[in-house]
Amino acid sequence: SSAPPATVDKEAGLTAPVARTRVPPAYPAEARDAKVQGVVVVEAEIDAAGRVVDARILQSPATSLANAALEAI
């Protein structure tokens, strides 16, 4: 599946971020035991150096999956 388009201010010379590395989130035992699955949508603010400076969950089927996603970024 493809990610939604990033918000970019082209007039300010900003370009969409590109992941340098991908860290798969750990699947929490609690979620695995409960057979919880689904997509976690995260909104992240990236600084000029490419670091995540703020992230928040927009959608998640379970708190444990949301926490795992935030830990991965």
Short mmCIF file of C-alpha atoms in Angstrom, two decimals:
data_model
loop_
_atom_site.label_atom_id
_atom_site.label_comp_id
_atom_site.label_asym_id
_atom_site.label_seq_id
_atom_site.Cartn_x
_atom_site.Cartn_y
_atom_site.Cartn_z
CA SER A 1 0.00 0.00 0.00
CA SER A 2 1.15 3.54 -0.61
CA ALA A 3 1.38 6.24 2.01
CA PRO A 4 -0.74 9.37 1.79
CA PRO A 5 1.05 12.32 0.22
CA ALA A 6 3.14 14.44 2.54
CA THR A 7 2.25 18.07 3.11
CA VAL A 8 4.94 20.13 1.39
CA ASP A 9 5.40 23.89 0.98
CA LYS A 10 6.99 24.06 -2.46
CA GLU A 11 7.04 27.87 -2.42
CA ALA A 12 9.29 27.77 0.65
CA GLY A 13 11.62 25.31 -1.08
CA LEU A 14 10.55 22.35 1.05
CA THR A 15 10.39 18.85 -0.34
CA ALA A 16 8.69 15.72 0.91
CA PRO A 17 10.75 13.72 3.40
CA VAL A 18 12.23 10.38 2.38
CA ALA A 19 12.92 7.68 4.96
CA ARG A 20 16.65 7.01 5.35
CA THR A 21 16.05 3.83 7.30
CA ARG A 22 12.97 1.78 8.07
CA VAL A 23 12.54 0.33 11.52
CA PRO A 24 9.68 -2.15 11.69
CA PRO A 25 7.73 -1.75 14.92
CA ALA A 26 7.83 -4.59 17.41
CA TYR A 27 4.53 -6.45 17.51
CA PRO A 28 3.40 -6.17 21.14
CA ALA A 29 2.71 -9.53 22.81
CA GLU A 30 -0.55 -8.11 24.18
CA ALA A 31 -1.77 -7.31 20.66
CA ARG A 32 -0.56 -10.64 19.26
CA ASP A 33 -2.27 -12.60 22.05
CA ALA A 34 -5.52 -10.68 21.47
CA LYS A 35 -5.13 -11.13 17.68
CA VAL A 36 -5.25 -7.36 17.20
CA GLN A 37 -4.10 -6.21 13.80
CA GLY A 38 -4.50 -3.17 11.62
CA VAL A 39 -2.91 -0.03 10.34
CA VAL A 40 -1.48 2.71 12.56
CA VAL A 41 -1.45 6.16 10.97
CA VAL A 42 1.21 8.52 12.34
CA GLU A 43 1.67 12.22 11.60
CA ALA A 44 5.26 13.35 12.10
CA GLU A 45 7.09 16.66 11.98
CA ILE A 46 10.57 16.37 10.47
CA ASP A 47 13.26 19.02 11.02
CA ALA A 48 15.69 20.28 8.38
CA ALA A 49 18.25 17.65 9.40
CA GLY A 50 15.73 14.87 8.79
CA ARG A 51 15.01 14.07 12.44
CA VAL A 52 11.51 13.40 13.75
CA VAL A 53 10.84 16.22 16.21
CA ASP A 54 7.18 15.49 16.90
CA ALA A 55 4.85 12.60 16.13
CA ARG A 56 1.28 11.79 16.97
CA ILE A 57 -1.11 8.97 16.27
CA LEU A 58 -3.99 9.81 13.95
CA GLN A 59 -5.50 6.34 13.87
CA SER A 60 -4.81 2.99 15.53
CA PRO A 61 -6.80 -0.15 16.28
CA ALA A 62 -5.15 -0.48 19.72
CA THR A 63 -3.06 1.58 22.12
CA SER A 64 -0.35 -1.08 22.21
CA LEU A 65 0.10 -0.88 18.42
CA ALA A 66 0.15 2.93 18.56
CA ASN A 67 2.86 2.86 21.23
CA ALA A 68 4.93 0.38 19.20
CA ALA A 69 4.67 2.62 16.12
CA LEU A 70 5.83 5.69 18.05
CA GLU A 71 8.76 3.76 19.53
CA ALA A 72 9.83 2.69 16.03
CA ILE A 73 10.12 6.27 14.84
#
